[in-house]
Amino acid sequence: MRVVLLILLFVSMQLSAQTKSEYGVEVIEDVSTYRGQVEENPNMQLVSLKDQEGIYFDIHYATKNNFVGEIVYPTADAFARKQVAEALQKANSIFAKKGLAIKIFDAYRPYAATVQFYELVEDTTYVASPYSGSRHNRGCAVDLTLVDKETGEDLNMPTSYDHFSEKAHPTFMDLEEEQINNRQLLIEVMESVGFKVYSYEWWHFDFIGWEDYPLMNLSFEELKQSR
Ligand SMILES: [Zn+2]
């Protein structure tokens, strides 16, 4: 009898641990929990940014052109929570008046990718700690730059994407004037629609209110199927 109780206790502990990652944070890992949350609050929906007009994409993690040097995402998709997507659309319409458009490098990132990055880098200045998770895992962060719509070229910014040095800090000033101005424009418009630039990366923006959204570990495929 005692053995049976112990087994039952063990099994129930395993079940209740299902949403806890090995780093001890709560992560949504199943489609039905996610669907339930969306039903309760439509803002929970992770919408495909690819459905939005006028936004450019260069999803580095779907290629080998990233700091990992490996393909991390099986498809070049970009998702964000409903309100985040709406704010991005608002920013893009402001940029459009200047002949510019936003170009997204990364948006929602499944939690498993954050764990992969951390285990590779083991420094949490430029990659998120799996103990807290990334705001990308909440569908509330975007990495992006600006494109000149006429030429299709990226604007001259302080560094390339995922350049890990102080040159990437939004306060770094030993740059060309054009780079400072372009970075300034990007930050000003993004912050006017509800984002906050990250102190170490000029390209990373957190949506204000990200705390209200859980960490997620659903794949792009699962998100597409649950639409
Ligand atoms: Zn980022």
PDB file of N, CA and C in Angstrom, residues 59-143:
ATOM      1  N   ILE A  59      14.292  36.697 -41.221  1.00  0.00           N
ATOM      2  CA  ILE A  59      14.277  35.897 -39.991  1.00  0.00           C
ATOM      3  C   ILE A  59      15.602  35.118 -39.901  1.00  0.00           C
ATOM      4  N   HIS A  60      16.558  35.720 -39.227  1.00  0.00           N
ATOM      5  CA  HIS A  60      17.917  35.154 -39.165  1.00  0.00           C
ATOM      6  C   HIS A  60      17.956  33.743 -38.574  1.00  0.00           C
ATOM      7  N   TYR A  61      17.101  33.466 -37.600  1.00  0.00           N
ATOM      8  CA  TYR A  61      17.152  32.144 -36.950  1.00  0.00           C
ATOM      9  C   TYR A  61      16.572  31.033 -37.830  1.00  0.00           C
ATOM     10  N   ALA A  62      15.972  31.405 -38.959  1.00  0.00           N
ATOM     11  CA  ALA A  62      15.519  30.379 -39.904  1.00  0.00           C
ATOM     12  C   ALA A  62      16.619  30.088 -40.928  1.00  0.00           C
ATOM     13  N   THR A  63      17.768  30.747 -40.756  1.00  0.00           N
ATOM     14  CA  THR A  63      18.920  30.537 -41.636  1.00  0.00           C
ATOM     15  C   THR A  63      20.131  30.198 -40.746  1.00  0.00           C
ATOM     16  N   LYS A  64      21.280  30.005 -41.382  1.00  0.00           N
ATOM     17  CA  LYS A  64      22.499  29.785 -40.591  1.00  0.00           C
ATOM     18  C   LYS A  64      23.176  31.112 -40.282  1.00  0.00           C
ATOM     19  N   ASN A  65      22.619  32.191 -40.810  1.00  0.00           N
ATOM     20  CA  ASN A  65      23.185  33.520 -40.605  1.00  0.00           C
ATOM     21  C   ASN A  65      22.713  34.095 -39.265  1.00  0.00           C
ATOM     22  N   ASN A  66      23.247  33.548 -38.167  1.00  0.00           N
ATOM     23  CA  ASN A  66      22.932  34.050 -36.828  1.00  0.00           C
ATOM     24  C   ASN A  66      24.083  33.642 -35.909  1.00  0.00           C
ATOM     25  N   PHE A  67      24.067  34.122 -34.678  1.00  0.00           N
ATOM     26  CA  PHE A  67      25.230  33.894 -33.817  1.00  0.00           C
ATOM     27  C   PHE A  67      25.420  32.423 -33.431  1.00  0.00           C
ATOM     28  N   VAL A  68      24.380  31.618 -33.599  1.00  0.00           N
ATOM     29  CA  VAL A  68      24.482  30.185 -33.322  1.00  0.00           C
ATOM     30  C   VAL A  68      25.172  29.467 -34.494  1.00  0.00           C
ATOM     31  N   GLY A  69      24.988  30.020 -35.693  1.00  0.00           N
ATOM     32  CA  GLY A  69      25.549  29.393 -36.892  1.00  0.00           C
ATOM     33  C   GLY A  69      24.781  28.159 -37.338  1.00  0.00           C
ATOM     34  N   GLU A  70      23.563  28.007 -36.794  1.00  0.00           N
ATOM     35  CA  GLU A  70      22.728  26.857 -37.140  1.00  0.00           C
ATOM     36  C   GLU A  70      21.301  27.325 -37.396  1.00  0.00           C
ATOM     37  N   ILE A  71      20.552  26.503 -38.122  1.00  0.00           N
ATOM     38  CA  ILE A  71      19.138  26.810 -38.325  1.00  0.00           C
ATOM     39  C   ILE A  71      18.398  26.477 -37.026  1.00  0.00           C
ATOM     40  N   VAL A  72      17.773  27.501 -36.428  1.00  0.00           N
ATOM     41  CA  VAL A  72      17.068  27.308 -35.153  1.00  0.00           C
ATOM     42  C   VAL A  72      15.568  27.126 -35.403  1.00  0.00           C
ATOM     43  N   TYR A  73      15.018  27.898 -36.340  1.00  0.00           N
ATOM     44  CA  TYR A  73      13.585  27.817 -36.669  1.00  0.00           C
ATOM     45  C   TYR A  73      13.420  27.035 -37.971  1.00  0.00           C
ATOM     46  N   PRO A  74      12.499  26.060 -37.999  1.00  0.00           N
ATOM     47  CA  PRO A  74      12.301  25.310 -39.242  1.00  0.00           C
ATOM     48  C   PRO A  74      11.681  26.132 -40.363  1.00  0.00           C
ATOM     49  N   THR A  75      10.957  27.198 -40.006  1.00  0.00           N
ATOM     50  CA  THR A  75      10.345  28.061 -41.024  1.00  0.00           C
ATOM     51  C   THR A  75      10.590  29.528 -40.664  1.00  0.00           C
ATOM     52  N   ALA A  76      10.570  30.390 -41.696  1.00  0.00           N
ATOM     53  CA  ALA A  76      10.859  31.821 -41.475  1.00  0.00           C
ATOM     54  C   ALA A  76       9.587  32.559 -41.075  1.00  0.00           C
ATOM     55  N   ASP A  77       9.054  32.210 -39.904  1.00  0.00           N
ATOM     56  CA  ASP A  77       7.806  32.816 -39.443  1.00  0.00           C
ATOM     57  C   ASP A  77       8.048  33.871 -38.381  1.00  0.00           C
ATOM     58  N   ALA A  78       7.035  34.690 -38.169  1.00  0.00           N
ATOM     59  CA  ALA A  78       7.101  35.724 -37.133  1.00  0.00           C
ATOM     60  C   ALA A  78       5.713  35.893 -36.528  1.00  0.00           C
ATOM     61  N   PHE A  79       5.616  35.664 -35.233  1.00  0.00           N
ATOM     62  CA  PHE A  79       4.348  35.816 -34.525  1.00  0.00           C
ATOM     63  C   PHE A  79       4.516  36.815 -33.387  1.00  0.00           C
ATOM     64  N   ALA A  80       3.433  37.474 -33.014  1.00  0.00           N
ATOM     65  CA  ALA A  80       3.442  38.347 -31.834  1.00  0.00           C
ATOM     66  C   ALA A  80       2.011  38.401 -31.292  1.00  0.00           C
ATOM     67  N   ARG A  81       1.874  38.767 -30.008  1.00  0.00           N
ATOM     68  CA  ARG A  81       0.536  38.899 -29.428  1.00  0.00           C
ATOM     69  C   ARG A  81      -0.236  39.958 -30.208  1.00  0.00           C
ATOM     70  N   LYS A  82      -1.546  39.832 -30.163  1.00  0.00           N
ATOM     71  CA  LYS A  82      -2.443  40.688 -30.954  1.00  0.00           C
ATOM     72  C   LYS A  82      -2.128  42.178 -30.800  1.00  0.00           C
ATOM     73  N   GLN A  83      -2.017  42.642 -29.550  1.00  0.00           N
ATOM     74  CA  GLN A  83      -1.771  44.077 -29.327  1.00  0.00           C
ATOM     75  C   GLN A  83      -0.385  44.511 -29.791  1.00  0.00           C
ATOM     76  N   VAL A  84       0.563  43.585 -29.716  1.00  0.00           N
ATOM     77  CA  VAL A  84       1.929  43.875 -30.172  1.00  0.00           C
ATOM     78  C   VAL A  84       1.902  44.055 -31.699  1.00  0.00           C
ATOM     79  N   ALA A  85       1.177  43.165 -32.361  1.00  0.00           N
ATOM     80  CA  ALA A  85       1.051  43.238 -33.822  1.00  0.00           C
ATOM     81  C   ALA A  85       0.376  44.543 -34.234  1.00  0.00           C
ATOM     82  N   GLU A  86      -0.632  44.955 -33.466  1.00  0.00           N
ATOM     83  CA  GLU A  86      -1.332  46.214 -33.790  1.00  0.00           C
ATOM     84  C   GLU A  86      -0.401  47.416 -33.614  1.00  0.00           C
ATOM     85  N   ALA A  87       0.413  47.383 -32.557  1.00  0.00           N
ATOM     86  CA  ALA A  87       1.358  48.486 -32.323  1.00  0.00           C
ATOM     87  C   ALA A  87       2.405  48.539 -33.433  1.00  0.00           C
ATOM     88  N   LEU A  88       2.835  47.368 -33.897  1.00  0.00           N
ATOM     89  CA  LEU A  88       3.815  47.318 -34.989  1.00  0.00           C
ATOM     90  C   LEU A  88       3.231  47.917 -36.265  1.00  0.00           C
ATOM     91  N   GLN A  89       1.967  47.605 -36.498  1.00  0.00           N
ATOM     92  CA  GLN A  89       1.291  48.143 -37.682  1.00  0.00           C
ATOM     93  C   GLN A  89       1.207  49.666 -37.601  1.00  0.00           C
ATOM     94  N   LYS A  90       0.946  50.156 -36.392  1.00  0.00           N
ATOM     95  CA  LYS A  90       0.879  51.602 -36.175  1.00  0.00           C
ATOM     96  C   LYS A  90       2.247  52.238 -36.464  1.00  0.00           C
ATOM     97  N   ALA A  91       3.298  51.624 -35.934  1.00  0.00           N
ATOM     98  CA  ALA A  91       4.657  52.144 -36.172  1.00  0.00           C
ATOM     99  C   ALA A  91       4.965  52.132 -37.661  1.00  0.00           C
ATOM    100  N   ASN A  92       4.581  51.044 -38.323  1.00  0.00           N
ATOM    101  CA  ASN A  92       4.909  50.928 -39.745  1.00  0.00           C
ATOM    102  C   ASN A  92       4.209  51.992 -40.578  1.00  0.00           C
ATOM    103  N   SER A  93       3.006  52.368 -40.166  1.00  0.00           N
ATOM    104  CA  SER A  93       2.307  53.412 -40.937  1.00  0.00           C
ATOM    105  C   SER A  93       2.961  54.779 -40.707  1.00  0.00           C
ATOM    106  N   ILE A  94       3.553  54.997 -39.543  1.00  0.00           N
ATOM    107  CA  ILE A  94       4.299  56.241 -39.306  1.00  0.00           C
ATOM    108  C   ILE A  94       5.566  56.251 -40.178  1.00  0.00           C
ATOM    109  N   PHE A  95       6.264  55.116 -40.210  1.00  0.00           N
ATOM    110  CA  PHE A  95       7.484  55.026 -41.030  1.00  0.00           C
ATOM    111  C   PHE A  95       7.162  55.158 -42.525  1.00  0.00           C
ATOM    112  N   ALA A  96       6.005  54.620 -42.922  1.00  0.00           N
ATOM    113  CA  ALA A  96       5.628  54.648 -44.350  1.00  0.00           C
ATOM    114  C   ALA A  96       5.564  56.076 -44.873  1.00  0.00           C
ATOM    115  N   LYS A  97       5.135  56.997 -44.015  1.00  0.00           N
ATOM    116  CA  LYS A  97       5.051  58.416 -44.444  1.00  0.00           C
ATOM    117  C   LYS A  97       6.430  58.983 -44.752  1.00  0.00           C
ATOM    118  N   LYS A  98       7.480  58.334 -44.249  1.00  0.00           N
ATOM    119  CA  LYS A  98       8.854  58.768 -44.510  1.00  0.00           C
ATOM    120  C   LYS A  98       9.512  57.893 -45.580  1.00  0.00           C
ATOM    121  N   GLY A  99       8.721  57.050 -46.230  1.00  0.00           N
ATOM    122  CA  GLY A  99       9.266  56.174 -47.267  1.00  0.00           C
ATOM    123  C   GLY A  99      10.013  54.977 -46.695  1.00  0.00           C
ATOM    124  N   LEU A 100       9.746  54.679 -45.416  1.00  0.00           N
ATOM    125  CA  LEU A 100      10.462  53.588 -44.735  1.00  0.00           C
ATOM    126  C   LEU A 100       9.490  52.488 -44.317  1.00  0.00           C
ATOM    127  N   ALA A 101      10.061  51.353 -43.947  1.00  0.00           N
ATOM    128  CA  ALA A 101       9.253  50.257 -43.418  1.00  0.00           C
ATOM    129  C   ALA A 101      10.081  49.503 -42.387  1.00  0.00           C
ATOM    130  N   ILE A 102       9.392  48.816 -41.482  1.00  0.00           N
ATOM    131  CA  ILE A 102      10.138  48.006 -40.520  1.00  0.00           C
ATOM    132  C   ILE A 102      10.479  46.649 -41.148  1.00  0.00           C
ATOM    133  N   LYS A 103      11.634  46.148 -40.738  1.00  0.00           N
ATOM    134  CA  LYS A 103      12.072  44.823 -41.185  1.00  0.00           C
ATOM    135  C   LYS A 103      12.351  44.000 -39.940  1.00  0.00           C
ATOM    136  N   ILE A 104      11.618  42.915 -39.792  1.00  0.00           N
ATOM    137  CA  ILE A 104      11.683  42.107 -38.573  1.00  0.00           C
ATOM    138  C   ILE A 104      12.724  40.988 -38.704  1.00  0.00           C
ATOM    139  N   PHE A 105      13.597  40.923 -37.695  1.00  0.00           N
ATOM    140  CA  PHE A 105      14.599  39.849 -37.615  1.00  0.00           C
ATOM    141  C   PHE A 105      14.076  38.681 -36.787  1.00  0.00           C
ATOM    142  N   ASP A 106      13.301  39.010 -35.750  1.00  0.00           N
ATOM    143  CA  ASP A 106      12.775  37.974 -34.853  1.00  0.00           C
ATOM    144  C   ASP A 106      11.632  38.556 -34.045  1.00  0.00           C
ATOM    145  N   ALA A 107      10.658  37.708 -33.726  1.00  0.00           N
ATOM    146  CA  ALA A 107       9.531  38.168 -32.897  1.00  0.00           C
ATOM    147  C   ALA A 107       9.312  37.111 -31.804  1.00  0.00           C
ATOM    148  N   TYR A 108       8.143  36.435 -31.797  1.00  0.00           N
ATOM    149  CA  TYR A 108       7.938  35.365 -30.800  1.00  0.00           C
ATOM    150  C   TYR A 108       8.999  34.290 -30.989  1.00  0.00           C
ATOM    151  N   ARG A 109       9.572  33.858 -29.886  1.00  0.00           N
ATOM    152  CA  ARG A 109      10.601  32.819 -29.924  1.00  0.00           C
ATOM    153  C   ARG A 109      10.209  31.717 -28.940  1.00  0.00           C
ATOM    154  N   PRO A 110      10.035  30.481 -29.393  1.00  0.00           N
ATOM    155  CA  PRO A 110       9.697  29.405 -28.448  1.00  0.00           C
ATOM    156  C   PRO A 110      10.754  29.302 -27.341  1.00  0.00           C
ATOM    157  N   TYR A 111      10.306  28.992 -26.137  1.00  0.00           N
ATOM    158  CA  TYR A 111      11.198  28.930 -24.965  1.00  0.00           C
ATOM    159  C   TYR A 111      12.397  27.999 -25.193  1.00  0.00           C
ATOM    160  N   ALA A 112      12.191  26.913 -25.913  1.00  0.00           N
ATOM    161  CA  ALA A 112      13.279  25.957 -26.163  1.00  0.00           C
ATOM    162  C   ALA A 112      14.475  26.633 -26.841  1.00  0.00           C
ATOM    163  N   ALA A 113      14.223  27.634 -27.687  1.00  0.00           N
ATOM    164  CA  ALA A 113      15.311  28.344 -28.367  1.00  0.00           C
ATOM    165  C   ALA A 113      16.091  29.198 -27.370  1.00  0.00           C
ATOM    166  N   THR A 114      15.387  29.777 -26.409  1.00  0.00           N
ATOM    167  CA  THR A 114      16.064  30.568 -25.366  1.00  0.00           C
ATOM    168  C   THR A 114      16.999  29.680 -24.547  1.00  0.00           C
ATOM    169  N   VAL A 115      16.552  28.480 -24.232  1.00  0.00           N
ATOM    170  CA  VAL A 115      17.386  27.522 -23.496  1.00  0.00           C
ATOM    171  C   VAL A 115      18.615  27.168 -24.339  1.00  0.00           C
ATOM    172  N   GLN A 116      18.391  26.927 -25.615  1.00  0.00           N
ATOM    173  CA  GLN A 116      19.488  26.587 -26.537  1.00  0.00           C
ATOM    174  C   GLN A 116      20.534  27.713 -26.587  1.00  0.00           C
ATOM    175  N   PHE A 117      20.077  28.957 -26.702  1.00  0.00           N
ATOM    176  CA  PHE A 117      21.001  30.106 -26.769  1.00  0.00           C
ATOM    177  C   PHE A 117      21.804  30.218 -25.478  1.00  0.00           C
ATOM    178  N   TYR A 118      21.102  30.069 -24.365  1.00  0.00           N
ATOM    179  CA  TYR A 118      21.766  30.229 -23.055  1.00  0.00           C
ATOM    180  C   TYR A 118      22.820  29.143 -22.849  1.00  0.00           C
ATOM    181  N   GLU A 119      22.485  27.917 -23.184  1.00  0.00           N
ATOM    182  CA  GLU A 119      23.418  26.816 -22.965  1.00  0.00           C
ATOM    183  C   GLU A 119      24.655  26.961 -23.851  1.00  0.00           C
ATOM    184  N   LEU A 120      24.513  27.728 -24.915  1.00  0.00           N
ATOM    185  CA  LEU A 120      25.627  27.981 -25.825  1.00  0.00           C
ATOM    186  C   LEU A 120      26.487  29.151 -25.355  1.00  0.00           C
ATOM    187  N   VAL A 121      25.835  30.214 -24.896  1.00  0.00           N
ATOM    188  CA  VAL A 121      26.536  31.460 -24.581  1.00  0.00           C
ATOM    189  C   VAL A 121      26.874  31.578 -23.094  1.00  0.00           C
ATOM    190  N   GLU A 122      25.965  31.135 -22.240  1.00  0.00           N
ATOM    191  CA  GLU A 122      26.106  31.204 -20.771  1.00  0.00           C
ATOM    192  C   GLU A 122      26.456  32.590 -20.255  1.00  0.00           C
ATOM    193  N   ASP A 123      25.936  33.606 -20.921  1.00  0.00           N
ATOM    194  CA  ASP A 123      26.094  34.989 -20.464  1.00  0.00           C
ATOM    195  C   ASP A 123      24.745  35.636 -20.737  1.00  0.00           C
ATOM    196  N   THR A 124      24.190  36.280 -19.715  1.00  0.00           N
ATOM    197  CA  THR A 124      22.822  36.778 -19.892  1.00  0.00           C
ATOM    198  C   THR A 124      22.758  38.272 -20.217  1.00  0.00           C
ATOM    199  N   THR A 125      23.865  38.860 -20.679  1.00  0.00           N
ATOM    200  CA  THR A 125      23.786  40.258 -21.124  1.00  0.00           C
ATOM    201  C   THR A 125      23.075  40.307 -22.473  1.00  0.00           C
ATOM    202  N   TYR A 126      23.481  39.419 -23.373  1.00  0.00           N
ATOM    203  CA  TYR A 126      22.939  39.454 -24.726  1.00  0.00           C
ATOM    204  C   TYR A 126      21.978  38.306 -25.044  1.00  0.00           C
ATOM    205  N   VAL A 127      21.943  37.295 -24.180  1.00  0.00           N
ATOM    206  CA  VAL A 127      20.886  36.281 -24.354  1.00  0.00           C
ATOM    207  C   VAL A 127      20.126  36.165 -23.043  1.00  0.00           C
ATOM    208  N   ALA A 128      18.825  35.858 -23.152  1.00  0.00           N
ATOM    209  CA  ALA A 128      17.985  35.830 -21.953  1.00  0.00           C
ATOM    210  C   ALA A 128      18.311  34.626 -21.080  1.00  0.00           C
ATOM    211  N   SER A 129      18.096  34.786 -19.789  1.00  0.00           N
ATOM    212  CA  SER A 129      18.284  33.683 -18.857  1.00  0.00           C
ATOM    213  C   SER A 129      17.068  32.752 -18.917  1.00  0.00           C
ATOM    214  N   PRO A 130      17.301  31.448 -18.998  1.00  0.00           N
ATOM    215  CA  PRO A 130      16.154  30.529 -18.996  1.00  0.00           C
ATOM    216  C   PRO A 130      15.448  30.484 -17.637  1.00  0.00           C
ATOM    217  N   TYR A 131      16.096  31.027 -16.609  1.00  0.00           N
ATOM    218  CA  TYR A 131      15.468  31.071 -15.281  1.00  0.00           C
ATOM    219  C   TYR A 131      14.334  32.104 -15.250  1.00  0.00           C
ATOM    220  N   SER A 132      14.411  33.085 -16.126  1.00  0.00           N
ATOM    221  CA  SER A 132      13.321  34.066 -16.190  1.00  0.00           C
ATOM    222  C   SER A 132      12.616  34.019 -17.546  1.00  0.00           C
ATOM    223  N   GLY A 133      13.282  33.479 -18.553  1.00  0.00           N
ATOM    224  CA  GLY A 133      12.724  33.447 -19.900  1.00  0.00           C
ATOM    225  C   GLY A 133      12.897  34.796 -20.571  1.00  0.00           C
ATOM    226  N   SER A 134      12.685  34.818 -21.884  1.00  0.00           N
ATOM    227  CA  SER A 134      12.844  36.049 -22.666  1.00  0.00           C
ATOM    228  C   SER A 134      11.469  36.659 -22.915  1.00  0.00           C
ATOM    229  N   ARG A 135      11.448  37.955 -23.110  1.00  0.00           N
ATOM    230  CA  ARG A 135      10.180  38.602 -23.495  1.00  0.00           C
ATOM    231  C   ARG A 135       9.769  38.151 -24.894  1.00  0.00           C
ATOM    232  N   HIS A 136      10.744  37.667 -25.653  1.00  0.00           N
ATOM    233  CA  HIS A 136      10.416  37.051 -26.950  1.00  0.00           C
ATOM    234  C   HIS A 136       9.540  35.811 -26.719  1.00  0.00           C
ATOM    235  N   ASN A 137       9.798  35.076 -25.626  1.00  0.00           N
ATOM    236  CA  ASN A 137       9.017  33.865 -25.327  1.00  0.00           C
ATOM    237  C   ASN A 137       7.566  34.204 -24.958  1.00  0.00           C
ATOM    238  N   ARG A 138       7.344  35.474 -24.601  1.00  0.00           N
ATOM    239  CA  ARG A 138       5.990  35.913 -24.245  1.00  0.00           C
ATOM    240  C   ARG A 138       5.245  36.477 -25.448  1.00  0.00           C
ATOM    241  N   GLY A 139       5.917  36.526 -26.604  1.00  0.00           N
ATOM    242  CA  GLY A 139       5.305  37.113 -27.802  1.00  0.00           C
ATOM    243  C   GLY A 139       5.216  38.614 -27.700  1.00  0.00           C
ATOM    244  N   CYS A 140       6.091  39.191 -26.849  1.00  0.00           N
ATOM    245  CA  CYS A 140       6.017  40.623 -26.549  1.00  0.00           C
ATOM    246  C   CYS A 140       7.309  41.364 -26.857  1.00  0.00           C
ATOM    247  N   ALA A 141       8.208  40.769 -27.627  1.00  0.00           N
ATOM    248  CA  ALA A 141       9.439  41.466 -28.004  1.00  0.00           C
ATOM    249  C   ALA A 141       9.667  41.276 -29.499  1.00  0.00           C
ATOM    250  N   VAL A 142      10.238  42.301 -30.114  1.00  0.00           N
ATOM    251  CA  VAL A 142      10.594  42.212 -31.536  1.00  0.00           C
ATOM    252  C   VAL A 142      11.989  42.774 -31.751  1.00  0.00           C
ATOM    253  N   ASP A 143      12.714  42.126 -32.649  1.00  0.00           N
ATOM    254  CA  ASP A 143      14.017  42.611 -33.103  1.00  0.00           C
ATOM    255  C   ASP A 143      13.789  43.132 -34.514  1.00  0.00           C
TER     256      ASP A 143
END
